[in-house]
mmCIF file of C-alpha atoms (C1' of nucleotides) in Angstrom:
data_model
loop_
_atom_site.group_PDB
_atom_site.id
_atom_site.type_symbol
_atom_site.label_atom_id
_atom_site.label_comp_id
_atom_site.label_asym_id
_atom_site.label_seq_id
_atom_site.Cartn_x
_atom_site.Cartn_y
_atom_site.Cartn_z
ATOM 1 C CA MET E 22 0.001 0.014 0.002
ATOM 2 C CA ARG E 23 1.434 3.296 -1.030
ATOM 3 C CA SER E 24 -0.995 5.292 1.101
ATOM 4 C CA THR E 25 -4.115 4.833 3.151
ATOM 5 C CA ALA E 26 -7.470 5.533 1.595
ATOM 6 C CA GLU E 27 -8.197 8.130 4.246
ATOM 7 C CA ALA E 28 -5.013 10.089 3.500
ATOM 8 C CA ARG E 29 -5.825 9.918 -0.237
ATOM 9 C CA ARG E 30 -9.319 11.271 0.410
ATOM 10 C CA ALA E 31 -7.795 14.274 2.162
ATOM 11 C CA THR E 32 -5.469 15.138 -0.734
ATOM 12 C CA VAL E 33 -8.243 14.561 -3.253
ATOM 13 C CA LEU E 34 -10.491 16.918 -1.292
ATOM 14 C CA ASN E 35 -7.894 19.655 -1.391
ATOM 15 C CA ALA E 36 -7.559 19.252 -5.154
ATOM 16 C CA ALA E 37 -11.332 19.151 -5.473
ATOM 17 C CA VAL E 38 -11.848 22.423 -3.627
ATOM 18 C CA SER E 39 -9.348 24.154 -5.869
ATOM 19 C CA ALA E 40 -10.627 22.660 -9.093
ATOM 20 C CA PHE E 41 -14.350 23.178 -8.381
ATOM 21 C CA ALA E 42 -13.594 26.717 -7.190
ATOM 22 C CA ARG E 43 -12.146 27.644 -10.548
ATOM 23 C CA THR E 44 -14.568 26.044 -12.994
ATOM 24 C CA GLY E 45 -17.588 24.988 -10.908
ATOM 25 C CA PHE E 46 -19.376 21.708 -10.554
ATOM 26 C CA HIS E 47 -20.576 21.026 -14.069
ATOM 27 C CA ALA E 48 -17.551 22.383 -15.941
ATOM 28 C CA THR E 49 -15.004 20.511 -13.862
ATOM 29 C CA PRO E 50 -14.328 16.977 -15.063
ATOM 30 C CA VAL E 51 -13.310 14.599 -12.294
ATOM 31 C CA THR E 52 -10.288 13.823 -14.464
ATOM 32 C CA ALA E 53 -9.103 17.334 -13.585
ATOM 33 C CA VAL E 54 -9.475 16.670 -9.878
ATOM 34 C CA ALA E 55 -7.760 13.318 -10.237
ATOM 35 C CA ALA E 56 -4.853 14.831 -12.163
ATOM 36 C CA ALA E 57 -4.433 17.593 -9.566
ATOM 37 C CA ALA E 58 -4.394 14.982 -6.809
ATOM 38 C CA GLY E 59 -1.978 12.811 -8.743
ATOM 39 C CA ILE E 60 -4.145 9.731 -9.034
ATOM 40 C CA SER E 61 -6.351 8.094 -11.622
ATOM 41 C CA GLU E 62 -9.928 9.098 -12.313
ATOM 42 C CA ALA E 63 -11.097 5.570 -11.535
ATOM 43 C CA TYR E 64 -9.699 5.685 -8.020
ATOM 44 C CA VAL E 65 -11.496 8.946 -7.286
ATOM 45 C CA PHE E 66 -14.732 7.200 -8.092
ATOM 46 C CA ARG E 67 -13.779 4.422 -5.687
ATOM 47 C CA LEU E 68 -13.001 6.951 -2.897
ATOM 48 C CA PHE E 69 -16.168 9.013 -3.338
ATOM 49 C CA ALA E 70 -19.742 8.317 -4.229
ATOM 50 C CA GLY E 71 -19.780 9.839 -7.688
ATOM 51 C CA LYS E 72 -18.942 13.364 -8.709
ATOM 52 C CA LEU E 73 -21.776 14.635 -6.528
ATOM 53 C CA GLY E 74 -20.430 12.875 -3.408
ATOM 54 C CA LEU E 75 -17.056 14.357 -4.112
ATOM 55 C CA PHE E 76 -18.464 17.872 -4.405
ATOM 56 C CA VAL E 77 -20.470 17.521 -1.186
ATOM 57 C CA ALA E 78 -17.407 16.267 0.656
ATOM 58 C CA ALA E 79 -15.396 19.155 -0.729
ATOM 59 C CA ALA E 80 -18.034 21.584 0.556
ATOM 60 C CA GLY E 81 -17.609 20.093 4.005
ATOM 61 C CA ALA E 82 -13.871 20.575 3.791
ATOM 62 C CA CYS E 83 -14.293 24.141 2.561
ATOM 63 C CA PHE E 84 -16.484 25.246 5.431
ATOM 64 C CA GLU E 85 -14.331 23.345 7.912
ATOM 65 C CA ARG E 86 -11.326 25.390 6.844
ATOM 66 C CA ILE E 87 -13.336 28.613 7.141
ATOM 67 C CA VAL E 88 -14.451 27.859 10.679
ATOM 68 C CA VAL E 89 -10.903 27.005 11.715
ATOM 69 C CA ALA E 90 -9.620 30.284 10.267
ATOM 70 C CA LEU E 91 -12.338 32.275 12.022
ATOM 71 C CA GLU E 92 -11.518 30.557 15.283
ATOM 72 C CA ALA E 93 -7.901 31.479 14.916
ATOM 73 C CA GLY E 94 -8.825 35.081 14.073
ATOM 74 C CA ALA E 95 -11.160 35.404 17.028
ATOM 75 C CA GLU E 96 -8.405 34.087 19.289
ATOM 76 C CA ARG E 97 -6.313 37.054 18.345
ATOM 77 C CA ALA E 98 -9.042 39.345 19.718
ATOM 78 C CA GLY E 99 -9.257 37.401 22.967
ATOM 79 C CA ASP E 100 -12.345 38.348 24.935
ATOM 80 C CA ALA E 101 -12.771 41.864 23.606
ATOM 81 C CA GLY E 102 -16.194 43.293 22.731
ATOM 82 C CA PRO E 103 -18.364 41.784 19.968
ATOM 83 C CA GLN E 104 -17.438 44.457 17.468
ATOM 84 C CA GLU E 105 -13.714 43.829 17.983
ATOM 85 C CA VAL E 106 -14.112 40.067 17.700
ATOM 86 C CA LEU E 107 -16.132 40.442 14.512
ATOM 87 C CA GLU E 108 -13.473 42.666 13.044
ATOM 88 C CA ALA E 109 -10.765 40.193 13.937
ATOM 89 C CA MET E 110 -12.822 37.456 12.266
ATOM 90 C CA GLY E 111 -13.256 39.639 9.186
ATOM 91 C CA ASP E 112 -9.533 40.182 8.984
ATOM 92 C CA ALA E 113 -8.920 36.451 9.367
ATOM 93 C CA TYR E 114 -11.441 35.717 6.615
ATOM 94 C CA ALA E 115 -9.801 38.280 4.336
ATOM 95 C CA GLU E 116 -6.431 36.635 4.806
ATOM 96 C CA LEU E 117 -7.850 33.144 4.348
ATOM 97 C CA ILE E 118 -9.438 33.888 0.996
ATOM 98 C CA ALA E 119 -6.377 35.532 -0.406
ATOM 99 C CA ASP E 120 -5.864 32.459 -2.553
ATOM 100 C CA ARG E 121 -9.521 32.707 -3.622
ATOM 101 C CA ASP E 122 -10.228 28.990 -3.514
ATOM 102 C CA LEU E 123 -12.536 29.039 -0.506
ATOM 103 C CA LEU E 124 -14.363 32.131 -1.682
ATOM 104 C CA LEU E 125 -14.910 30.899 -5.204
ATOM 105 C CA PHE E 126 -15.980 27.446 -4.010
ATOM 106 C CA GLN E 127 -18.742 29.044 -1.986
ATOM 107 C CA VAL E 128 -19.921 30.952 -5.041
ATOM 108 C CA GLN E 129 -19.850 27.787 -7.124
ATOM 109 C CA ALA E 130 -21.739 25.838 -4.481
ATOM 110 C CA GLN E 131 -24.428 28.538 -4.268
ATOM 111 C CA ALA E 132 -24.896 28.226 -7.976
ATOM 112 C CA VAL E 133 -25.646 24.482 -7.843
ATOM 113 C CA THR E 134 -28.183 24.565 -5.026
ATOM 114 C CA ASP E 135 -30.805 23.217 -7.380
ATOM 115 C CA VAL E 136 -29.263 19.868 -6.475
ATOM 116 C CA PRO E 137 -30.850 19.064 -3.093
ATOM 117 C CA GLU E 138 -27.776 17.375 -1.642
ATOM 118 C CA ILE E 139 -25.643 20.437 -2.425
ATOM 119 C CA ALA E 140 -28.262 22.815 -1.018
ATOM 120 C CA GLU E 141 -28.237 20.819 2.197
ATOM 121 C CA ALA E 142 -24.404 20.920 2.314
ATOM 122 C CA VAL E 143 -24.450 24.688 1.819
ATOM 123 C CA ARG E 144 -26.986 25.134 4.605
ATOM 124 C CA ALA E 145 -24.939 22.880 6.887
ATOM 125 C CA GLY E 146 -21.857 24.919 6.115
ATOM 126 C CA TYR E 147 -23.414 28.264 6.838
ATOM 127 C CA ARG E 148 -25.074 26.811 9.903
ATOM 128 C CA ARG E 149 -21.648 25.968 11.274
ATOM 129 C CA VAL E 150 -20.150 29.321 10.356
ATOM 130 C CA ALA E 151 -23.081 31.499 11.490
ATOM 131 C CA THR E 152 -23.599 29.767 14.798
ATOM 132 C CA PHE E 153 -19.900 29.984 15.510
ATOM 133 C CA VAL E 154 -19.660 33.650 14.581
ATOM 134 C CA GLY E 155 -22.711 34.503 16.683
ATOM 135 C CA SER E 156 -21.735 32.528 19.779
ATOM 136 C CA ARG E 157 -18.020 33.312 19.745
ATOM 137 C CA SER E 158 -18.421 37.005 19.200
ATOM 138 C CA GLY E 159 -21.525 37.482 21.304
ATOM 139 C CA ALA E 160 -22.695 40.012 18.741
ATOM 140 C CA SER E 161 -26.306 40.891 18.159
ATOM 141 C CA ASP E 162 -28.295 39.282 15.324
ATOM 142 C CA ALA E 163 -28.094 42.531 13.360
ATOM 143 C CA GLN E 164 -24.279 42.596 13.694
ATOM 144 C CA VAL E 165 -23.982 38.985 12.559
ATOM 145 C CA GLN E 166 -26.278 39.736 9.654
ATOM 146 C CA GLN E 167 -24.106 42.704 8.665
ATOM 147 C CA PHE E 168 -21.019 40.508 8.909
ATOM 148 C CA PHE E 169 -22.426 38.074 6.393
ATOM 149 C CA ALA E 170 -23.875 40.785 4.170
ATOM 150 C CA TYR E 171 -20.480 42.359 3.652
ATOM 151 C CA GLY E 172 -18.960 38.942 3.291
ATOM 152 C CA GLN E 173 -21.278 38.242 0.385
ATOM 153 C CA LEU E 174 -20.430 41.654 -1.088
ATOM 154 C CA CYS E 175 -16.842 40.557 -0.953
ATOM 155 C CA HIS E 176 -17.753 37.527 -3.080
ATOM 156 C CA LEU E 177 -19.245 39.798 -5.726
ATOM 157 C CA ILE E 178 -16.161 42.049 -5.686
ATOM 158 C CA VAL E 179 -13.836 39.131 -6.264
ATOM 159 C CA THR E 180 -15.866 37.264 -8.849
ATOM 160 C CA ALA E 181 -16.479 40.409 -10.913
ATOM 161 C CA GLY E 182 -12.943 41.577 -10.433
ATOM 162 C CA LEU E 183 -14.086 44.965 -9.142
ATOM 163 C CA GLU E 184 -10.772 45.622 -7.321
ATOM 164 C CA GLN E 185 -9.321 46.163 -10.773
ATOM 165 C CA VAL E 186 -12.005 48.626 -11.918
ATOM 166 C CA PRO E 187 -10.963 52.242 -11.288
ATOM 167 C CA GLU E 188 -14.388 53.761 -11.971
ATOM 168 C CA PRO E 189 -16.207 55.529 -9.104
ATOM 169 C CA TRP E 190 -19.047 53.049 -8.830
ATOM 170 C CA ALA E 191 -16.620 50.232 -8.344
ATOM 171 C CA ARG E 192 -14.551 52.179 -5.824
ATOM 172 C CA ALA E 193 -17.745 52.799 -3.854
ATOM 173 C CA LEU E 194 -18.522 49.109 -3.740
ATOM 174 C CA THR E 195 -14.996 48.057 -2.743
ATOM 175 C CA ALA E 196 -14.270 50.901 -0.282
ATOM 176 C CA GLY E 197 -12.951 49.610 3.028
ATOM 177 C CA ILE E 198 -13.170 45.972 2.061
ATOM 178 C CA ARG E 199 -10.119 44.301 3.459
ATOM 179 C CA HIS E 200 -7.441 42.910 1.248
ATOM 180 C CA PRO E 201 -8.733 41.839 -2.226
ATOM 181 C CA MET K 27 -42.376 34.738 -42.261
ATOM 182 C CA ARG K 28 -44.043 33.789 -39.033
ATOM 183 C CA SER K 29 -42.177 36.389 -37.035
ATOM 184 C CA THR K 30 -39.300 38.828 -37.274
ATOM 185 C CA ALA K 31 -35.859 37.726 -36.072
ATOM 186 C CA GLU K 32 -35.793 40.609 -33.584
ATOM 187 C CA ALA K 33 -39.029 39.491 -31.963
ATOM 188 C CA ARG K 34 -37.781 35.957 -31.793
ATOM 189 C CA ARG K 35 -34.606 37.097 -30.130
ATOM 190 C CA ALA K 36 -36.649 38.769 -27.402
ATOM 191 C CA THR K 37 -38.684 35.704 -26.619
ATOM 192 C CA VAL K 38 -35.593 33.499 -26.694
ATOM 193 C CA LEU K 39 -33.861 35.863 -24.227
ATOM 194 C CA ASN K 40 -36.752 35.562 -21.810
ATOM 195 C CA ALA K 41 -36.609 31.779 -22.034
ATOM 196 C CA ALA K 42 -32.851 31.904 -21.667
ATOM 197 C CA VAL K 43 -32.921 33.991 -18.486
ATOM 198 C CA SER K 44 -35.353 31.551 -16.884
ATOM 199 C CA ALA K 45 -33.510 28.441 -18.020
ATOM 200 C CA PHE K 46 -30.041 29.620 -17.141
ATOM 201 C CA ALA K 47 -31.313 30.918 -13.804
ATOM 202 C CA ARG K 48 -32.470 27.479 -12.826
ATOM 203 C CA THR K 49 -29.638 25.253 -13.989
ATOM 204 C CA GLY K 50 -26.753 27.570 -14.798
ATOM 205 C CA PHE K 51 -24.646 28.012 -17.880
ATOM 206 C CA HIS K 52 -22.963 24.640 -18.206
ATOM 207 C CA ALA K 53 -25.919 22.453 -17.090
ATOM 208 C CA THR K 54 -28.429 24.155 -19.334
ATOM 209 C CA PRO K 55 -28.500 22.679 -22.865
ATOM 210 C CA VAL K 56 -29.591 25.149 -25.525
ATOM 211 C CA THR K 57 -32.189 22.626 -26.474
ATOM 212 C CA ALA K 58 -33.901 23.505 -23.195
ATOM 213 C CA VAL K 59 -33.869 27.206 -24.068
ATOM 214 C CA ALA K 60 -35.106 26.469 -27.563
ATOM 215 C CA ALA K 61 -37.926 24.267 -26.255
ATOM 216 C CA ALA K 62 -38.962 26.927 -23.744
ATOM 217 C CA ALA K 63 -38.988 29.496 -26.511
ATOM 218 C CA GLY K 64 -40.953 27.209 -28.808
ATOM 219 C CA ILE K 65 -38.408 27.065 -31.591
ATOM 220 C CA SER K 66 -35.741 24.645 -32.795
ATOM 221 C CA GLU K 67 -32.250 24.459 -31.336
ATOM 222 C CA ALA K 68 -30.727 25.201 -34.757
ATOM 223 C CA TYR K 69 -32.542 28.502 -35.012
ATOM 224 C CA VAL K 70 -31.249 29.595 -31.615
ATOM 225 C CA PHE K 71 -27.760 29.138 -32.959
ATOM 226 C CA ARG K 72 -28.650 31.255 -35.931
ATOM 227 C CA LEU K 73 -30.058 34.038 -33.758
ATOM 228 C CA PHE K 74 -27.144 34.132 -31.299
ATOM 229 C CA ALA K 75 -23.375 33.628 -31.550
ATOM 230 C CA GLY K 76 -23.168 30.304 -29.821
ATOM 231 C CA LYS K 77 -24.273 29.373 -26.341
ATOM 232 C CA LEU K 78 -21.907 31.944 -24.905
ATOM 233 C CA GLY K 79 -23.367 34.747 -26.991
ATOM 234 C CA LEU K 80 -26.801 33.702 -25.877
ATOM 235 C CA PHE K 81 -25.784 33.815 -22.196
ATOM 236 C CA VAL K 82 -24.129 37.207 -22.532
ATOM 237 C CA ALA K 83 -27.223 38.609 -24.266
ATOM 238 C CA ALA K 84 -29.414 37.089 -21.514
ATOM 239 C CA ALA K 85 -27.240 38.844 -18.913
ATOM 240 C CA GLY K 86 -27.850 42.124 -20.662
ATOM 241 C CA ALA K 87 -31.579 41.553 -20.615
ATOM 242 C CA CYS K 88 -31.442 40.535 -16.958
ATOM 243 C CA PHE K 89 -29.710 43.723 -15.797
ATOM 244 C CA GLU K 90 -31.905 45.784 -18.095
ATOM 245 C CA ARG K 91 -35.001 44.508 -16.330
ATOM 246 C CA ILE K 92 -33.414 45.176 -12.931
ATOM 247 C CA VAL K 93 -32.624 48.785 -13.799
ATOM 248 C CA VAL K 94 -36.144 49.351 -15.112
ATOM 249 C CA ALA K 95 -37.620 47.966 -11.907
ATOM 250 C CA LEU K 96 -35.353 50.142 -9.763
ATOM 251 C CA GLU K 97 -36.341 53.177 -11.774
ATOM 252 C CA ALA K 98 -39.991 52.439 -11.181
ATOM 253 C CA GLY K 99 -39.374 51.918 -7.518
ATOM 254 C CA ALA K 100 -37.473 55.136 -7.162
ATOM 255 C CA GLU K 101 -40.236 56.978 -8.907
ATOM 256 C CA ARG K 102 -42.556 55.955 -6.128
ATOM 257 C CA ALA K 103 -40.297 57.745 -3.684
ATOM 258 C CA GLY K 104 -40.231 60.929 -5.816
ATOM 259 C CA ASP K 105 -37.526 63.300 -4.696
ATOM 260 C CA ALA K 106 -37.333 62.221 -1.036
ATOM 261 C CA GLY K 107 -34.059 61.838 0.790
ATOM 262 C CA PRO K 108 -31.404 59.277 -0.228
ATOM 263 C CA GLN K 109 -32.403 56.829 2.509
ATOM 264 C CA GLU K 110 -36.025 56.860 1.415
ATOM 265 C CA VAL K 111 -35.179 56.387 -2.242
ATOM 266 C CA LEU K 112 -32.849 53.491 -1.421
ATOM 267 C CA GLU K 113 -35.567 51.835 0.595
ATOM 268 C CA ALA K 114 -38.050 52.287 -2.229
ATOM 269 C CA MET K 115 -35.526 50.704 -4.607
ATOM 270 C CA GLY K 116 -35.009 47.862 -2.151
ATOM 271 C CA ASP K 117 -38.726 47.225 -2.011
ATOM 272 C CA ALA K 118 -38.940 47.310 -5.809
ATOM 273 C CA TYR K 119 -36.078 44.874 -6.057
ATOM 274 C CA ALA K 120 -37.697 42.572 -3.549
ATOM 275 C CA GLU K 121 -40.905 42.513 -5.593
ATOM 276 C CA LEU K 122 -39.050 42.043 -8.843
ATOM 277 C CA ILE K 123 -37.204 38.947 -7.711
ATOM 278 C CA ALA K 124 -40.285 37.281 -6.304
ATOM 279 C CA ASP K 125 -40.174 34.909 -9.268
ATOM 280 C CA ARG K 126 -36.468 34.332 -8.534
ATOM 281 C CA ASP K 127 -35.347 34.296 -12.147
ATOM 282 C CA LEU K 128 -33.427 37.511 -12.087
ATOM 283 C CA LEU K 129 -31.822 36.788 -8.687
ATOM 284 C CA LEU K 130 -30.757 33.258 -9.642
ATOM 285 C CA PHE K 131 -29.419 34.399 -13.011
ATOM 286 C CA GLN K 132 -27.127 36.857 -11.288
ATOM 287 C CA VAL K 133 -25.831 34.064 -9.025
ATOM 288 C CA GLN K 134 -25.283 31.795 -12.006
ATOM 289 C CA ALA K 135 -23.500 34.501 -13.939
ATOM 290 C CA GLN K 136 -21.193 35.225 -11.001
ATOM 291 C CA ALA K 137 -20.242 31.567 -10.984
ATOM 292 C CA VAL K 138 -19.079 31.568 -14.583
ATOM 293 C CA THR K 139 -16.950 34.711 -14.434
ATOM 294 C CA ASP K 140 -13.922 32.578 -15.345
ATOM 295 C CA VAL K 141 -15.135 33.107 -18.895
ATOM 296 C CA PRO K 142 -13.852 36.592 -19.752
ATOM 297 C CA GLU K 143 -16.893 37.600 -21.852
ATOM 298 C CA ILE K 144 -19.258 36.750 -19.007
ATOM 299 C CA ALA K 145 -17.083 38.557 -16.434
ATOM 300 C CA GLU K 146 -17.283 41.649 -18.636
ATOM 301 C CA ALA K 147 -21.029 41.283 -18.967
ATOM 302 C CA VAL K 148 -21.386 41.041 -15.200
ATOM 303 C CA ARG K 149 -19.246 44.104 -14.680
ATOM 304 C CA ALA K 150 -21.270 45.984 -17.277
ATOM 305 C CA GLY K 151 -24.451 45.011 -15.548
ATOM 306 C CA TYR K 152 -23.360 46.084 -12.110
ATOM 307 C CA ARG K 153 -21.906 49.262 -13.609
ATOM 308 C CA ARG K 154 -25.360 50.151 -14.908
ATOM 309 C CA VAL K 155 -27.115 49.257 -11.688
ATOM 310 C CA ALA K 156 -24.622 50.818 -9.312
ATOM 311 C CA THR K 157 -24.249 54.064 -11.197
ATOM 312 C CA PHE K 158 -28.012 54.375 -11.440
ATOM 313 C CA VAL K 159 -28.574 53.591 -7.741
ATOM 314 C CA GLY K 160 -25.909 56.097 -6.745
ATOM 315 C CA SER K 161 -26.985 58.963 -9.006
ATOM 316 C CA ARG K 162 -30.732 58.502 -8.658
ATOM 317 C CA SER K 163 -30.704 58.274 -4.869
ATOM 318 C CA GLY K 164 -27.940 60.736 -4.208
ATOM 319 C CA ALA K 165 -26.813 58.478 -1.410
ATOM 320 C CA SER K 166 -23.258 58.368 -0.092
ATOM 321 C CA ASP K 167 -20.800 55.720 -1.265
ATOM 322 C CA ALA K 168 -21.179 53.935 2.042
ATOM 323 C CA GLN K 169 -24.975 53.821 1.690
ATOM 324 C CA VAL K 170 -24.689 52.438 -1.843
ATOM 325 C CA GLN K 171 -22.236 49.877 -0.644
ATOM 326 C CA GLN K 172 -24.589 48.805 2.100
ATOM 327 C CA PHE K 173 -27.419 48.584 -0.410
ATOM 328 C CA PHE K 174 -25.462 46.085 -2.471
ATOM 329 C CA ALA K 175 -24.108 44.180 0.500
ATOM 330 C CA TYR K 176 -27.581 43.378 1.761
ATOM 331 C CA GLY K 177 -28.668 42.642 -1.830
ATOM 332 C CA GLN K 178 -25.974 40.014 -2.034
ATOM 333 C CA LEU K 179 -27.042 38.620 1.341
ATOM 334 C CA CYS K 180 -30.470 38.285 -0.155
ATOM 335 C CA HIS K 181 -28.967 36.137 -2.877
ATOM 336 C CA LEU K 182 -27.474 33.797 -0.311
ATOM 337 C CA ILE K 183 -30.766 33.582 1.593
ATOM 338 C CA VAL K 184 -32.690 32.569 -1.514
ATOM 339 C CA THR K 185 -30.189 30.131 -3.007
ATOM 340 C CA ALA K 186 -29.682 28.360 0.336
ATOM 341 C CA GLY K 187 -33.379 28.467 1.101
ATOM 342 C CA LEU K 188 -32.782 30.083 4.486
ATOM 343 C CA GLU K 189 -36.301 31.529 4.652
ATOM 344 C CA GLN K 190 -37.463 27.976 5.263
ATOM 345 C CA VAL K 191 -34.973 27.328 8.065
ATOM 346 C CA PRO K 192 -36.485 27.992 11.521
ATOM 347 C CA GLU K 193 -33.225 27.810 13.454
ATOM 348 C CA PRO K 194 -31.932 30.981 15.206
ATOM 349 C CA TRP K 195 -28.852 31.473 13.020
ATOM 350 C CA ALA K 196 -31.013 31.458 9.944
ATOM 351 C CA ARG K 197 -33.537 33.826 11.497
ATOM 352 C CA ALA K 198 -30.673 36.184 12.279
ATOM 353 C CA LEU K 199 -29.490 36.181 8.692
ATOM 354 C CA THR K 200 -32.963 36.705 7.225
ATOM 355 C CA ALA K 201 -34.269 39.238 9.743
ATOM 356 C CA GLY K 202 -35.792 42.273 8.148
ATOM 357 C CA ILE K 203 -35.036 41.153 4.581
ATOM 358 C CA ARG K 204 -37.992 42.077 2.512
ATOM 359 C CA HIS K 205 -40.239 39.475 0.981
ATOM 360 C CA PRO K 206 -38.414 36.139 0.233
ATOM 361 C "C1'" DC R 29 4.479 -19.357 -0.260
ATOM 362 C "C1'" DA R 30 -0.509 -19.347 -0.464
ATOM 363 C "C1'" DT R 31 -4.351 -16.564 0.371
ATOM 364 C "C1'" DG R 32 -6.711 -12.587 1.425
ATOM 365 C "C1'" DT R 33 -7.354 -7.574 1.689
ATOM 366 C "C1'" DG R 34 -6.727 -2.936 0.439
ATOM 367 C "C1'" DT R 35 -4.673 0.231 -3.114
ATOM 368 C "C1'" DG R 36 -4.410 1.517 -7.727
ATOM 369 C "C1'" DT R 37 -5.112 1.770 -12.973
ATOM 370 C "C1'" DG R 38 -5.982 1.183 -18.433
ATOM 371 C "C1'" DA R 39 -9.151 0.643 -21.354
ATOM 372 C "C1'" DG R 40 -13.373 0.838 -22.442
ATOM 373 C "C1'" DT R 41 -18.958 2.230 -22.855
ATOM 374 C "C1'" DG R 42 -22.629 4.924 -23.578
ATOM 375 C "C1'" DC R 43 -24.790 9.146 -23.612
ATOM 376 C "C1'" DA R 44 -25.531 14.090 -23.626
ATOM 377 C "C1'" DC R 45 -24.782 18.078 -25.974
ATOM 378 C "C1'" DA R 46 -22.582 22.115 -28.848
ATOM 379 C "C1'" DC R 47 -22.564 23.201 -33.262
ATOM 380 C "C1'" DT R 48 -23.216 22.400 -38.612
ATOM 381 C "C1'" DT R 49 -25.310 21.509 -42.949
ATOM 382 C "C1'" DA R 50 -28.588 20.767 -46.290
ATOM 383 C "C1'" DC R 51 -32.995 21.720 -47.215
ATOM 384 C "C1'" DA R 52 -37.843 23.649 -47.061
ATOM 385 C "C1'" DA R 53 -41.401 26.960 -46.613
ATOM 386 C "C1'" DA R 54 -43.138 31.760 -46.146
ATOM 387 C "C1'" DC R 55 -43.137 36.227 -47.788
ATOM 388 C "C1'" DA R 56 -41.635 40.557 -50.800
ATOM 389 C "C1'" DG R 57 -40.860 42.990 -55.070
ATOM 390 C "C1'" DG R 58 -40.879 43.343 -59.725
ATOM 391 C "C1'" DC Q 4 -45.176 33.826 -61.190
ATOM 392 C "C1'" DC Q 5 -40.524 34.032 -60.613
ATOM 393 C "C1'" DT Q 6 -36.547 35.246 -58.028
ATOM 394 C "C1'" DG Q 7 -34.321 36.612 -53.853
ATOM 395 C "C1'" DT Q 8 -34.339 37.014 -48.966
ATOM 396 C "C1'" DT Q 9 -35.620 35.749 -44.376
ATOM 397 C "C1'" DT Q 10 -37.523 32.443 -41.220
ATOM 398 C "C1'" DG Q 11 -37.326 27.945 -39.808
ATOM 399 C "C1'" DT Q 12 -36.040 22.869 -39.204
ATOM 400 C "C1'" DA Q 13 -34.501 17.621 -39.379
ATOM 401 C "C1'" DA Q 14 -30.869 15.117 -39.254
ATOM 402 C "C1'" DG Q 15 -26.499 14.528 -38.594
ATOM 403 C "C1'" DT Q 16 -21.245 14.914 -36.494
ATOM 404 C "C1'" DG Q 17 -17.779 14.934 -33.316
ATOM 405 C "C1'" DT Q 18 -16.342 15.298 -28.782
ATOM 406 C "C1'" DG Q 19 -16.123 15.389 -23.828
ATOM 407 C "C1'" DC Q 20 -17.207 13.184 -19.866
ATOM 408 C "C1'" DA Q 21 -19.406 10.260 -15.929
ATOM 409 C "C1'" DC Q 22 -19.008 5.969 -14.642
ATOM 410 C "C1'" DT Q 23 -17.596 0.686 -14.948
ATOM 411 C "C1'" DC Q 24 -14.850 -3.421 -15.080
ATOM 412 C "C1'" DA Q 25 -11.312 -6.460 -15.449
ATOM 413 C "C1'" DC Q 26 -7.021 -6.630 -13.932
ATOM 414 C "C1'" DA Q 27 -2.413 -5.765 -11.380
ATOM 415 C "C1'" DC Q 28 0.502 -4.718 -7.659
ATOM 416 C "C1'" DA Q 29 1.603 -4.044 -2.565
ATOM 417 C "C1'" DC Q 30 1.468 -5.784 1.840
ATOM 418 C "C1'" DA Q 31 -0.113 -8.663 5.761
ATOM 419 C "C1'" DT Q 32 -0.919 -13.204 8.067
ATOM 420 C "C1'" DG Q 33 -0.723 -18.246 8.857
#
DNA sequence: CATGTGTGTGAGTGCACACTTACAAACAGG
DNA sequence: CCTGTTTGTAAGTGTGCACTCACACACATG
């Protein structure tokens, strides 16, 4: 045995998050994921229950990484006030998505929510993130809502490439958004 | 001649917005658009420059309809203050996307911005909407930014079906969002 | 070393779908 | 009524891709 199946699954999931992030569910052949993971397409199908199972598992991994990053960010704020903790989480999120994979994967997953299993995975992911953000920061519902609203705005900015647009309307939308 | 090409193009674009909204660019065969429009697939290819040209044209139609709705909404607020005009636009947008087609199309388009022509169409669309919202309302950049942030949050709520989720975290995210 | 179990692949198979081509019918103008 | 133009389609063609299957190699255990 060159490797255990569990270890392979982990590397495949990393490759899957990146690949799906770039080209989305339907336009990403599992051969692309397999190649990025350095194994054959056939073995990917043995490790996961079809392309759909692979995508759902990748969604789990994506949100897992987000929660971990937010935890680390919140730790930097210690037990400061809700606003401070939220800002620390925002900074952590901005750093995390510098490579764009996690952000783009979320956008891609949102676009395929007509598949029930994917919709459920997206809900489960945001459930984890939202409950964590709320409980860890102690912020009000309205503050948590604002946190996610500007997070979603960040998704638009990145997918549309608005950081690169010098026109006033784009500057207005990107003003104060951290990092991208 | 049963119809003029220009009239056909319009009906095809309506069908295309609906079809692409539901299943996205890559998972929507142009046969589906053709069937919804009541014509043959071959004729769709004569009317538009490939599937990509059809999608880009549909994006134009989508943002066009959004701007028209916002104009009508703003008209209802007359020349009140920026905040009132923004709220009137928000209400108009909420009504407009009751059928979900325009909202879902935007999400789908965002997911396919790795295709340069689509990215440009998305930018052009938001350029129209954002400049109109800013100039018509006279609101500050920060207000306009907030308007779009909560609009994007609305996209998440609808795609993930959060209106149907009774748990507290989902209630926090959907609180005060008009309509869905 | 025989046998079993888990890891891994090459070579298909079948189907969906983007796009083309050859052809037909409706109308317009002279 | 004949000729050209526009509207429209049926029937392909080629390709990409999800998924399968038969098979091979690595390692453990008695």
